[in-house]
mmCIF file of C-alpha atoms and ligand atoms in Angstrom:
data_model
loop_
_atom_site.group_PDB
_atom_site.id
_atom_site.type_symbol
_atom_site.label_atom_id
_atom_site.label_comp_id
_atom_site.label_asym_id
_atom_site.label_seq_id
_atom_site.Cartn_x
_atom_site.Cartn_y
_atom_site.Cartn_z
ATOM 1 C CA MET A 14 -9.803 -13.133 28.979
ATOM 2 C CA PRO A 15 -6.393 -13.282 27.303
ATOM 3 C CA THR A 16 -5.469 -10.328 25.065
ATOM 4 C CA PRO A 17 -6.169 -11.211 21.425
ATOM 5 C CA ALA A 18 -3.220 -11.675 19.101
ATOM 6 C CA ILE A 19 -2.076 -8.635 17.137
ATOM 7 C CA ARG A 20 -3.392 -10.249 13.915
ATOM 8 C CA THR A 21 -6.896 -10.332 15.387
ATOM 9 C CA ILE A 22 -6.602 -6.791 16.732
ATOM 10 C CA VAL A 23 -5.686 -5.204 13.409
ATOM 11 C CA GLN A 24 -8.455 -7.037 11.606
ATOM 12 C CA GLN A 25 -11.182 -6.132 14.091
ATOM 13 C CA MET A 26 -10.225 -2.535 14.913
ATOM 14 C CA PRO A 27 -12.219 0.280 13.292
ATOM 15 C CA LYS A 28 -10.232 2.121 10.624
ATOM 16 C CA ALA A 29 -10.402 4.593 7.734
ATOM 17 C CA GLU A 30 -8.893 4.095 4.286
ATOM 18 C CA LEU A 31 -7.389 7.272 2.800
ATOM 19 C CA HIS A 32 -5.438 5.929 -0.203
ATOM 20 C CA ILE A 33 -7.356 3.699 -2.588
ATOM 21 C CA HIS A 34 -7.462 4.179 -6.364
ATOM 22 C CA ILE A 35 -10.876 2.877 -7.334
ATOM 23 C CA GLU A 36 -9.554 1.689 -10.708
ATOM 24 C CA GLY A 37 -7.007 -0.335 -8.724
ATOM 25 C CA SER A 38 -9.812 -2.260 -7.028
ATOM 26 C CA LEU A 39 -10.913 -3.788 -10.342
ATOM 27 C CA GLU A 40 -10.456 -7.539 -9.829
ATOM 28 C CA PRO A 41 -9.549 -9.715 -12.844
ATOM 29 C CA GLU A 42 -12.922 -11.481 -12.598
ATOM 30 C CA LEU A 43 -14.755 -8.146 -12.927
ATOM 31 C CA ILE A 44 -12.404 -7.031 -15.742
ATOM 32 C CA PHE A 45 -13.449 -10.127 -17.709
ATOM 33 C CA GLU A 46 -17.138 -9.680 -16.859
ATOM 34 C CA LEU A 47 -17.107 -6.030 -17.986
ATOM 35 C CA ALA A 48 -15.063 -6.844 -21.115
ATOM 36 C CA GLN A 49 -17.748 -9.340 -22.110
ATOM 37 C CA ARG A 50 -20.606 -6.982 -21.210
ATOM 38 C CA ASN A 51 -19.063 -4.161 -23.282
ATOM 39 C CA GLY A 52 -17.531 -6.175 -26.134
ATOM 40 C CA VAL A 53 -13.987 -5.073 -25.278
ATOM 41 C CA ALA A 54 -11.135 -7.341 -26.428
ATOM 42 C CA LEU A 55 -8.511 -8.165 -23.778
ATOM 43 C CA ALA A 56 -4.869 -9.025 -24.377
ATOM 44 C CA TYR A 57 -5.141 -11.994 -21.954
ATOM 45 C CA PRO A 58 -7.050 -15.234 -22.623
ATOM 46 C CA SER A 59 -8.210 -15.863 -19.031
ATOM 47 C CA VAL A 60 -8.529 -14.478 -15.504
ATOM 48 C CA GLU A 61 -5.582 -16.663 -14.486
ATOM 49 C CA ALA A 62 -3.386 -15.380 -17.327
ATOM 50 C CA LEU A 63 -4.206 -11.793 -16.402
ATOM 51 C CA ARG A 64 -3.471 -12.375 -12.722
ATOM 52 C CA ALA A 65 -0.201 -14.068 -13.670
ATOM 53 C CA ALA A 66 0.849 -10.839 -15.423
ATOM 54 C CA TYR A 67 0.731 -8.973 -12.080
ATOM 55 C CA ALA A 68 4.499 -9.160 -11.496
ATOM 56 C CA PHE A 69 5.871 -5.646 -11.454
ATOM 57 C CA SER A 70 9.402 -4.289 -11.515
ATOM 58 C CA ASP A 71 8.516 -0.671 -10.670
ATOM 59 C CA LEU A 72 5.664 1.853 -10.692
ATOM 60 C CA GLN A 73 5.606 2.276 -14.489
ATOM 61 C CA SER A 74 5.391 -1.465 -15.162
ATOM 62 C CA PHE A 75 2.299 -1.533 -12.936
ATOM 63 C CA LEU A 76 0.715 1.589 -14.419
ATOM 64 C CA ASP A 77 0.890 0.137 -17.944
ATOM 65 C CA ILE A 78 -1.255 -2.860 -16.950
ATOM 66 C CA TYR A 79 -3.489 -0.784 -14.625
ATOM 67 C CA TYR A 80 -4.487 1.596 -17.442
ATOM 68 C CA ALA A 81 -5.103 -1.401 -19.750
ATOM 69 C CA GLY A 82 -7.390 -2.974 -17.110
ATOM 70 C CA ALA A 83 -9.415 0.230 -16.828
ATOM 71 C CA SER A 84 -10.219 0.091 -20.568
ATOM 72 C CA VAL A 85 -13.219 -2.189 -19.869
ATOM 73 C CA LEU A 86 -15.020 0.622 -17.969
ATOM 74 C CA LEU A 87 -17.455 2.282 -20.366
ATOM 75 C CA GLN A 88 -20.950 2.657 -18.857
ATOM 76 C CA GLU A 89 -22.061 4.372 -15.643
ATOM 77 C CA GLN A 90 -23.116 0.963 -14.291
ATOM 78 C CA ASP A 91 -19.538 -0.342 -14.752
ATOM 79 C CA PHE A 92 -18.203 2.415 -12.499
ATOM 80 C CA TYR A 93 -21.008 1.721 -10.030
ATOM 81 C CA ASP A 94 -20.290 -2.028 -9.920
ATOM 82 C CA MET A 95 -16.533 -1.518 -9.438
ATOM 83 C CA THR A 96 -17.069 0.969 -6.607
ATOM 84 C CA ALA A 97 -19.796 -1.076 -4.898
ATOM 85 C CA ALA A 98 -17.516 -4.140 -4.913
ATOM 86 C CA TYR A 99 -14.704 -2.161 -3.256
ATOM 87 C CA LEU A 100 -17.006 -0.680 -0.617
ATOM 88 C CA ALA A 101 -18.349 -4.120 0.326
ATOM 89 C CA ARG A 102 -14.764 -5.415 0.751
ATOM 90 C CA ALA A 103 -13.781 -2.378 2.816
ATOM 91 C CA HIS A 104 -16.847 -2.837 5.035
ATOM 92 C CA ALA A 105 -15.850 -6.462 5.658
ATOM 93 C CA ASP A 106 -12.408 -5.232 6.824
ATOM 94 C CA GLN A 107 -13.965 -2.929 9.464
ATOM 95 C CA VAL A 108 -13.293 0.189 7.375
ATOM 96 C CA ARG A 109 -15.725 2.817 8.652
ATOM 97 C CA HIS A 110 -14.829 5.585 6.183
ATOM 98 C CA ALA A 111 -13.065 5.634 2.790
ATOM 99 C CA GLU A 112 -11.702 8.533 0.751
ATOM 100 C CA ILE A 113 -11.587 7.211 -2.784
ATOM 101 C CA PHE A 114 -9.270 8.396 -5.566
ATOM 102 C CA PHE A 115 -10.479 8.297 -9.130
ATOM 103 C CA ASP A 116 -8.604 9.123 -12.355
ATOM 104 C CA PRO A 117 -11.064 10.804 -14.772
ATOM 105 C CA GLN A 118 -8.405 11.377 -17.446
ATOM 106 C CA THR A 119 -7.919 7.606 -17.841
ATOM 107 C CA HIS A 120 -11.524 7.457 -19.014
ATOM 108 C CA THR A 121 -12.153 10.777 -20.762
ATOM 109 C CA ALA A 122 -9.105 10.036 -22.971
ATOM 110 C CA ARG A 123 -11.037 6.971 -24.241
ATOM 111 C CA GLY A 124 -14.155 9.025 -24.977
ATOM 112 C CA VAL A 125 -16.034 8.165 -21.770
ATOM 113 C CA PRO A 126 -17.822 11.334 -20.572
ATOM 114 C CA PHE A 127 -16.731 12.790 -17.218
ATOM 115 C CA GLU A 128 -20.380 12.551 -16.048
ATOM 116 C CA THR A 129 -20.487 8.808 -16.687
ATOM 117 C CA VAL A 130 -17.419 8.268 -14.507
ATOM 118 C CA ILE A 131 -18.372 10.434 -11.561
ATOM 119 C CA ASN A 132 -22.063 9.574 -11.519
ATOM 120 C CA GLY A 133 -21.393 5.824 -11.356
ATOM 121 C CA ILE A 134 -18.766 6.106 -8.622
ATOM 122 C CA TRP A 135 -20.806 8.666 -6.664
ATOM 123 C CA ARG A 136 -24.028 6.646 -6.754
ATOM 124 C CA ALA A 137 -22.213 3.610 -5.316
ATOM 125 C CA CYS A 138 -20.839 5.801 -2.505
ATOM 126 C CA GLN A 139 -24.380 6.993 -1.721
ATOM 127 C CA ASP A 140 -25.594 3.371 -1.508
ATOM 128 C CA ALA A 141 -22.576 2.158 0.519
ATOM 129 C CA PRO A 142 -22.616 0.460 3.938
ATOM 130 C CA ILE A 143 -19.836 2.869 5.078
ATOM 131 C CA SER A 144 -19.201 6.583 4.575
ATOM 132 C CA ALA A 145 -17.295 7.257 1.371
ATOM 133 C CA THR A 146 -16.089 10.455 -0.317
ATOM 134 C CA LEU A 147 -14.217 11.203 -3.550
ATOM 135 C CA ILE A 148 -10.818 12.728 -4.349
ATOM 136 C CA MET A 149 -10.231 13.472 -8.041
ATOM 137 C CA CYS A 150 -6.646 12.805 -9.145
ATOM 138 C CA PHE A 151 -4.766 14.512 -11.954
ATOM 139 C CA LEU A 152 -2.411 12.290 -13.953
ATOM 140 C CA ARG A 153 1.044 13.810 -13.514
ATOM 141 C CA HIS A 154 2.501 12.297 -16.717
ATOM 142 C CA LEU A 155 0.069 14.561 -18.611
ATOM 143 C CA SER A 156 0.336 18.356 -18.830
ATOM 144 C CA GLU A 157 -0.990 20.915 -16.378
ATOM 145 C CA ASP A 158 -3.203 22.290 -19.162
ATOM 146 C CA GLU A 159 -4.868 18.867 -19.410
ATOM 147 C CA ALA A 160 -5.402 18.907 -15.632
ATOM 148 C CA ILE A 161 -7.070 22.313 -15.980
ATOM 149 C CA VAL A 162 -9.424 20.920 -18.655
ATOM 150 C CA THR A 163 -10.316 18.117 -16.216
ATOM 151 C CA LEU A 164 -10.995 20.610 -13.432
ATOM 152 C CA ASP A 165 -13.275 22.546 -15.802
ATOM 153 C CA GLN A 166 -15.194 19.316 -16.499
ATOM 154 C CA ALA A 167 -15.499 18.729 -12.749
ATOM 155 C CA MET A 168 -16.907 22.183 -11.974
ATOM 156 C CA PRO A 169 -20.606 21.153 -12.243
ATOM 157 C CA HIS A 170 -19.848 18.214 -9.899
ATOM 158 C CA LEU A 171 -17.914 19.900 -7.088
ATOM 159 C CA ASP A 172 -20.603 18.838 -4.612
ATOM 160 C CA LYS A 173 -19.485 15.233 -5.239
ATOM 161 C CA ILE A 174 -15.726 15.847 -4.716
ATOM 162 C CA ILE A 175 -14.023 16.671 -1.400
ATOM 163 C CA GLY A 176 -10.530 17.143 -2.808
ATOM 164 C CA VAL A 177 -7.961 16.649 -5.520
ATOM 165 C CA GLY A 178 -4.789 14.570 -5.705
ATOM 166 C CA LEU A 179 -1.847 13.885 -8.002
ATOM 167 C CA ASP A 180 -0.924 10.377 -9.154
ATOM 168 C CA SER A 181 0.662 8.282 -11.954
ATOM 169 C CA SER A 182 4.364 8.286 -12.966
ATOM 170 C CA GLU A 183 6.227 10.230 -10.278
ATOM 171 C CA ARG A 184 9.835 10.463 -11.475
ATOM 172 C CA GLY A 185 10.397 13.441 -13.764
ATOM 173 C CA HIS A 186 6.986 14.919 -12.918
ATOM 174 C CA PRO A 187 7.524 17.010 -9.767
ATOM 175 C CA PRO A 188 4.585 18.487 -7.872
ATOM 176 C CA GLU A 189 5.468 22.045 -8.914
ATOM 177 C CA LYS A 190 4.437 21.155 -12.490
ATOM 178 C CA PHE A 191 0.848 21.465 -11.166
ATOM 179 C CA ALA A 192 1.190 24.666 -9.099
ATOM 180 C CA ARG A 193 -1.471 26.679 -10.952
ATOM 181 C CA VAL A 194 -4.185 24.020 -11.025
ATOM 182 C CA PHE A 195 -3.678 23.187 -7.342
ATOM 183 C CA GLU A 196 -3.888 26.901 -6.476
ATOM 184 C CA ARG A 197 -7.192 27.090 -8.315
ATOM 185 C CA CYS A 198 -8.452 24.013 -6.430
ATOM 186 C CA ARG A 199 -7.397 25.600 -3.142
ATOM 187 C CA THR A 200 -9.406 28.732 -3.862
ATOM 188 C CA LEU A 201 -12.395 26.476 -4.656
ATOM 189 C CA GLY A 202 -12.168 25.127 -1.098
ATOM 190 C CA LEU A 203 -11.100 21.618 -2.132
ATOM 191 C CA HIS A 204 -8.832 19.509 0.065
ATOM 192 C CA LEU A 205 -5.392 18.904 -1.460
ATOM 193 C CA VAL A 206 -3.211 15.772 -1.417
ATOM 194 C CA ALA A 207 -0.431 14.449 -3.671
ATOM 195 C CA HIS A 208 1.586 11.287 -4.193
ATOM 196 C CA ALA A 209 5.184 12.145 -3.303
ATOM 197 C CA GLY A 210 8.217 10.224 -2.096
ATOM 198 C CA GLU A 211 6.970 6.849 -3.384
ATOM 199 C CA GLU A 212 9.619 6.483 -6.104
ATOM 200 C CA GLY A 213 10.445 10.182 -6.264
ATOM 201 C CA PRO A 214 12.948 11.964 -3.986
ATOM 202 C CA PRO A 215 12.220 13.646 -0.621
ATOM 203 C CA ALA A 216 12.402 17.009 -2.447
ATOM 204 C CA TYR A 217 9.062 16.142 -4.087
ATOM 205 C CA ILE A 218 7.499 15.845 -0.611
ATOM 206 C CA GLU A 219 8.776 19.322 0.213
ATOM 207 C CA THR A 220 7.442 20.917 -2.983
ATOM 208 C CA ALA A 221 4.102 19.128 -2.569
ATOM 209 C CA LEU A 222 3.855 20.853 0.830
ATOM 210 C CA ASP A 223 5.378 24.227 -0.045
ATOM 211 C CA VAL A 224 4.230 24.777 -3.649
ATOM 212 C CA LEU A 225 0.982 22.774 -3.851
ATOM 213 C CA ASN A 226 0.000 23.346 -0.185
ATOM 214 C CA VAL A 227 -1.170 19.740 0.234
ATOM 215 C CA GLU A 228 -2.598 18.613 3.572
ATOM 216 C CA ARG A 229 -1.496 14.955 3.336
ATOM 217 C CA ILE A 230 1.266 13.127 1.482
ATOM 218 C CA ASP A 231 0.370 9.898 -0.324
ATOM 219 C CA HIS A 232 3.142 7.326 0.333
ATOM 220 C CA GLY A 233 5.969 9.635 1.505
ATOM 221 C CA VAL A 234 8.101 6.687 2.610
ATOM 222 C CA ARG A 235 11.291 8.170 1.125
ATOM 223 C CA CYS A 236 11.107 11.038 3.658
ATOM 224 C CA LEU A 237 13.486 9.084 5.908
ATOM 225 C CA GLU A 238 16.331 10.005 3.539
ATOM 226 C CA ASP A 239 16.076 13.610 4.814
ATOM 227 C CA PRO A 240 16.210 14.014 8.623
ATOM 228 C CA ALA A 241 15.170 17.689 8.482
ATOM 229 C CA LEU A 242 12.081 16.707 6.479
ATOM 230 C CA VAL A 243 11.238 13.959 8.987
ATOM 231 C CA ALA A 244 11.460 16.515 11.813
ATOM 232 C CA ARG A 245 9.132 18.841 9.910
ATOM 233 C CA LEU A 246 6.587 16.106 9.085
ATOM 234 C CA ALA A 247 6.545 15.122 12.759
ATOM 235 C CA ARG A 248 6.277 18.708 13.998
ATOM 236 C CA GLU A 249 3.468 19.606 11.585
ATOM 237 C CA GLN A 250 1.818 16.157 11.926
ATOM 238 C CA ILE A 251 1.466 15.816 8.153
ATOM 239 C CA ALA A 252 -0.245 12.501 7.528
ATOM 240 C CA LEU A 253 1.458 9.945 5.284
ATOM 241 C CA THR A 254 -0.880 7.480 3.578
ATOM 242 C CA VAL A 255 1.470 4.492 3.473
ATOM 243 C CA CYS A 256 0.634 1.426 1.355
ATOM 244 C CA PRO A 257 2.750 -1.535 2.519
ATOM 245 C CA LEU A 258 1.774 -4.246 0.000
ATOM 246 C CA SER A 259 2.035 -1.731 -2.846
ATOM 247 C CA ASN A 260 5.537 -0.722 -1.756
ATOM 248 C CA VAL A 261 6.733 -4.334 -1.818
ATOM 249 C CA LYS A 262 4.980 -5.207 -5.120
ATOM 250 C CA LEU A 263 6.446 -2.109 -6.810
ATOM 251 C CA ARG A 264 9.902 -2.815 -5.333
ATOM 252 C CA VAL A 265 10.133 0.338 -3.227
ATOM 253 C CA PHE A 266 11.252 -2.127 -0.514
ATOM 254 C CA ASP A 267 12.800 -5.543 -1.237
ATOM 255 C CA ASP A 268 10.404 -7.289 1.138
ATOM 256 C CA MET A 269 8.009 -6.435 3.954
ATOM 257 C CA SER A 270 10.636 -6.975 6.639
ATOM 258 C CA ALA A 271 12.545 -4.044 5.073
ATOM 259 C CA HIS A 272 9.508 -1.718 5.168
ATOM 260 C CA ASN A 273 9.965 1.461 7.240
ATOM 261 C CA LEU A 274 6.409 1.742 8.643
ATOM 262 C CA ILE A 275 7.462 1.094 12.264
ATOM 263 C CA THR A 276 10.374 3.533 11.933
ATOM 264 C CA LEU A 277 7.950 6.198 10.681
ATOM 265 C CA LEU A 278 5.578 5.606 13.600
ATOM 266 C CA ASP A 279 8.371 5.520 16.175
ATOM 267 C CA ALA A 280 9.666 8.840 14.762
ATOM 268 C CA GLY A 281 6.289 10.361 15.661
ATOM 269 C CA LEU A 282 5.028 10.659 12.078
ATOM 270 C CA ALA A 283 1.284 10.488 11.379
ATOM 271 C CA ALA A 284 1.516 7.351 9.231
ATOM 272 C CA THR A 285 -1.563 5.407 8.150
ATOM 273 C CA VAL A 286 -1.970 2.033 6.410
ATOM 274 C CA ASN A 287 -3.853 1.803 3.108
ATOM 275 C CA SER A 288 -4.314 -0.560 0.161
ATOM 276 C CA ASP A 289 -3.518 1.688 -2.883
ATOM 277 C CA ASP A 290 -4.530 -0.746 -5.680
ATOM 278 C CA PRO A 291 -5.777 -3.825 -3.809
ATOM 279 C CA ALA A 292 -6.721 -5.931 -6.842
ATOM 280 C CA TYR A 293 -3.148 -5.673 -8.142
ATOM 281 C CA PHE A 294 -1.043 -5.762 -4.966
ATOM 282 C CA GLY A 295 -2.384 -8.743 -3.044
ATOM 283 C CA GLY A 296 -5.187 -7.444 -0.924
ATOM 284 C CA TYR A 297 -7.405 -4.935 0.798
ATOM 285 C CA MET A 298 -6.972 -3.150 4.129
ATOM 286 C CA ASN A 299 -6.743 -6.133 6.430
ATOM 287 C CA ALA A 300 -4.368 -7.967 4.085
ATOM 288 C CA ASN A 301 -2.066 -4.945 4.370
ATOM 289 C CA PHE A 302 -2.279 -4.930 8.163
ATOM 290 C CA LEU A 303 -1.696 -8.690 8.347
ATOM 291 C CA ALA A 304 1.321 -8.528 6.037
ATOM 292 C CA VAL A 305 2.789 -5.847 8.311
ATOM 293 C CA CYS A 306 2.065 -7.902 11.460
ATOM 294 C CA ASP A 307 3.733 -10.968 9.960
ATOM 295 C CA ALA A 308 6.943 -9.181 8.955
ATOM 296 C CA LEU A 309 7.436 -6.330 11.419
ATOM 297 C CA PRO A 310 7.305 -5.957 15.233
ATOM 298 C CA LEU A 311 3.927 -4.203 15.227
ATOM 299 C CA THR A 312 2.500 -3.769 18.742
ATOM 300 C CA ALA A 313 -1.070 -3.064 19.884
ATOM 301 C CA ALA A 314 0.087 0.502 20.636
ATOM 302 C CA HIS A 315 1.211 0.878 17.009
ATOM 303 C CA ALA A 316 -2.094 -0.557 15.777
ATOM 304 C CA ARG A 317 -4.062 1.889 17.920
ATOM 305 C CA GLN A 318 -1.929 4.765 16.651
ATOM 306 C CA LEU A 319 -2.530 3.710 13.030
ATOM 307 C CA ALA A 320 -6.284 3.513 13.583
ATOM 308 C CA ARG A 321 -6.329 6.896 15.349
ATOM 309 C CA ASN A 322 -4.119 8.478 12.665
ATOM 310 C CA SER A 323 -6.500 7.324 9.931
ATOM 311 C CA PHE A 324 -9.431 9.209 11.467
ATOM 312 C CA THR A 325 -7.357 12.216 12.570
ATOM 313 C CA ALA A 326 -6.137 12.666 8.968
ATOM 314 C CA ALA A 327 -9.535 12.054 7.343
ATOM 315 C CA PHE A 328 -11.413 14.928 5.711
ATOM 316 C CA ILE A 329 -14.490 14.551 7.920
ATOM 317 C CA ASP A 330 -16.357 16.894 10.227
ATOM 318 C CA PRO A 331 -15.228 17.235 13.862
ATOM 319 C CA GLN A 332 -18.227 15.341 15.277
ATOM 320 C CA ALA A 333 -17.691 12.357 12.983
ATOM 321 C CA ARG A 334 -13.967 12.385 13.773
ATOM 322 C CA GLN A 335 -14.633 12.335 17.518
ATOM 323 C CA ARG A 336 -17.194 9.545 17.157
ATOM 324 C CA HIS A 337 -14.669 7.405 15.235
ATOM 325 C CA LEU A 338 -11.798 8.155 17.651
ATOM 326 C CA ASP A 339 -14.059 7.263 20.577
ATOM 327 C CA GLU A 340 -14.870 3.969 18.882
ATOM 328 C CA VAL A 341 -11.143 3.242 18.417
ATOM 329 C CA ASP A 342 -10.394 4.093 22.058
ATOM 330 C CA HIS A 343 -13.301 1.973 23.251
ATOM 331 C CA TYR A 344 -12.168 -0.971 21.118
ATOM 332 C CA PHE A 345 -8.649 -0.870 22.586
ATOM 333 C CA SER A 346 -9.910 -0.331 26.157
ATOM 334 C CA THR A 347 -11.810 -3.634 25.958
ATOM 335 C CA LEU A 348 -8.741 -5.728 24.987
HETATM 336 N N1 ADE B 421 -2.035 5.219 -9.611
HETATM 337 C C1 ADE B 421 -2.524 4.101 -9.075
HETATM 338 N N2 ADE B 421 -1.690 3.634 -8.144
HETATM 339 C C2 ADE B 421 -0.645 4.492 -8.071
HETATM 340 C C3 ADE B 421 0.541 4.564 -7.296
HETATM 341 N N3 ADE B 421 0.847 3.642 -6.387
HETATM 342 N N4 ADE B 421 1.396 5.582 -7.519
HETATM 343 C C4 ADE B 421 1.112 6.497 -8.446
HETATM 344 N N5 ADE B 421 0.012 6.473 -9.191
HETATM 345 C C5 ADE B 421 -0.859 5.481 -9.014
HETATM 346 ZN ZN1 ZN B 422 -1.560 5.565 -4.901
#
């Protein structure tokens, strides 16, 4: 049998998703449905008008519309429905395991109880066709004291959270602003990740590692500006959760052909491919892989490395990791 085309390979291979903001999976159709269900007024007259507004100039221009979209989430069932819809899409893209970010402060600031948010998202993960775990993100444009309040609210729910992350507006909000809350999370035994080097400088990647003690870097694509940092990331095999469609939509790269994913892989970095905010950036996991295939010289060896990296970097137990890696190796051995 002839070897399948790279586009088929990336779609069919087993994979993990490690960088997905669940609020960023809220499709315009569901935003309108929930707005109607909850009696929330929207600034856009139709699904089409809302989708047409998804033209971003940078991270902040996206975040403004992303937080507005999340305003329709009020009841536990809303969080359940959003999460269940994402998990069904991920399953269809041969995602075997997802580590899902959620932003409690976006909701508690509107008066939605922390319990409502986490219980809805958690219940959908329990009912999912794939394995799914939760990473609670602190909003970095807010203060560290507000992050500490959020951690206090999460304390009765630590059995539902595998780790914490740091997201929202990166520039001007360096990782070290959150040193104390991350240290407390570390002593609680939580896994630690942070967005760094998306729009912010390579120095933010270094302080995320050295001050926050994170285990993975979300995005991290600006690391290539610092050769010593690249050497360190390769040596320590720090995973980078790269989000290609996001990077093009938010103008981190002019177009996909300018994306540095292949350079990262060829430098020996533990890069992975992820969807970030799929409802806003043009697609879920396989759409990201296909966009990369169509613009960059991605080989089957790269694809296998990306699939392996996703499970190697996942916060899963050693037996599950080995089972997933064996499935990846078996898939590629049959090509
Ligand atoms: N929140 C949702 N998506 C994000 C991104 N790409 N960067 C920072 N914060 C985010
Ligand atoms: Zn992100």
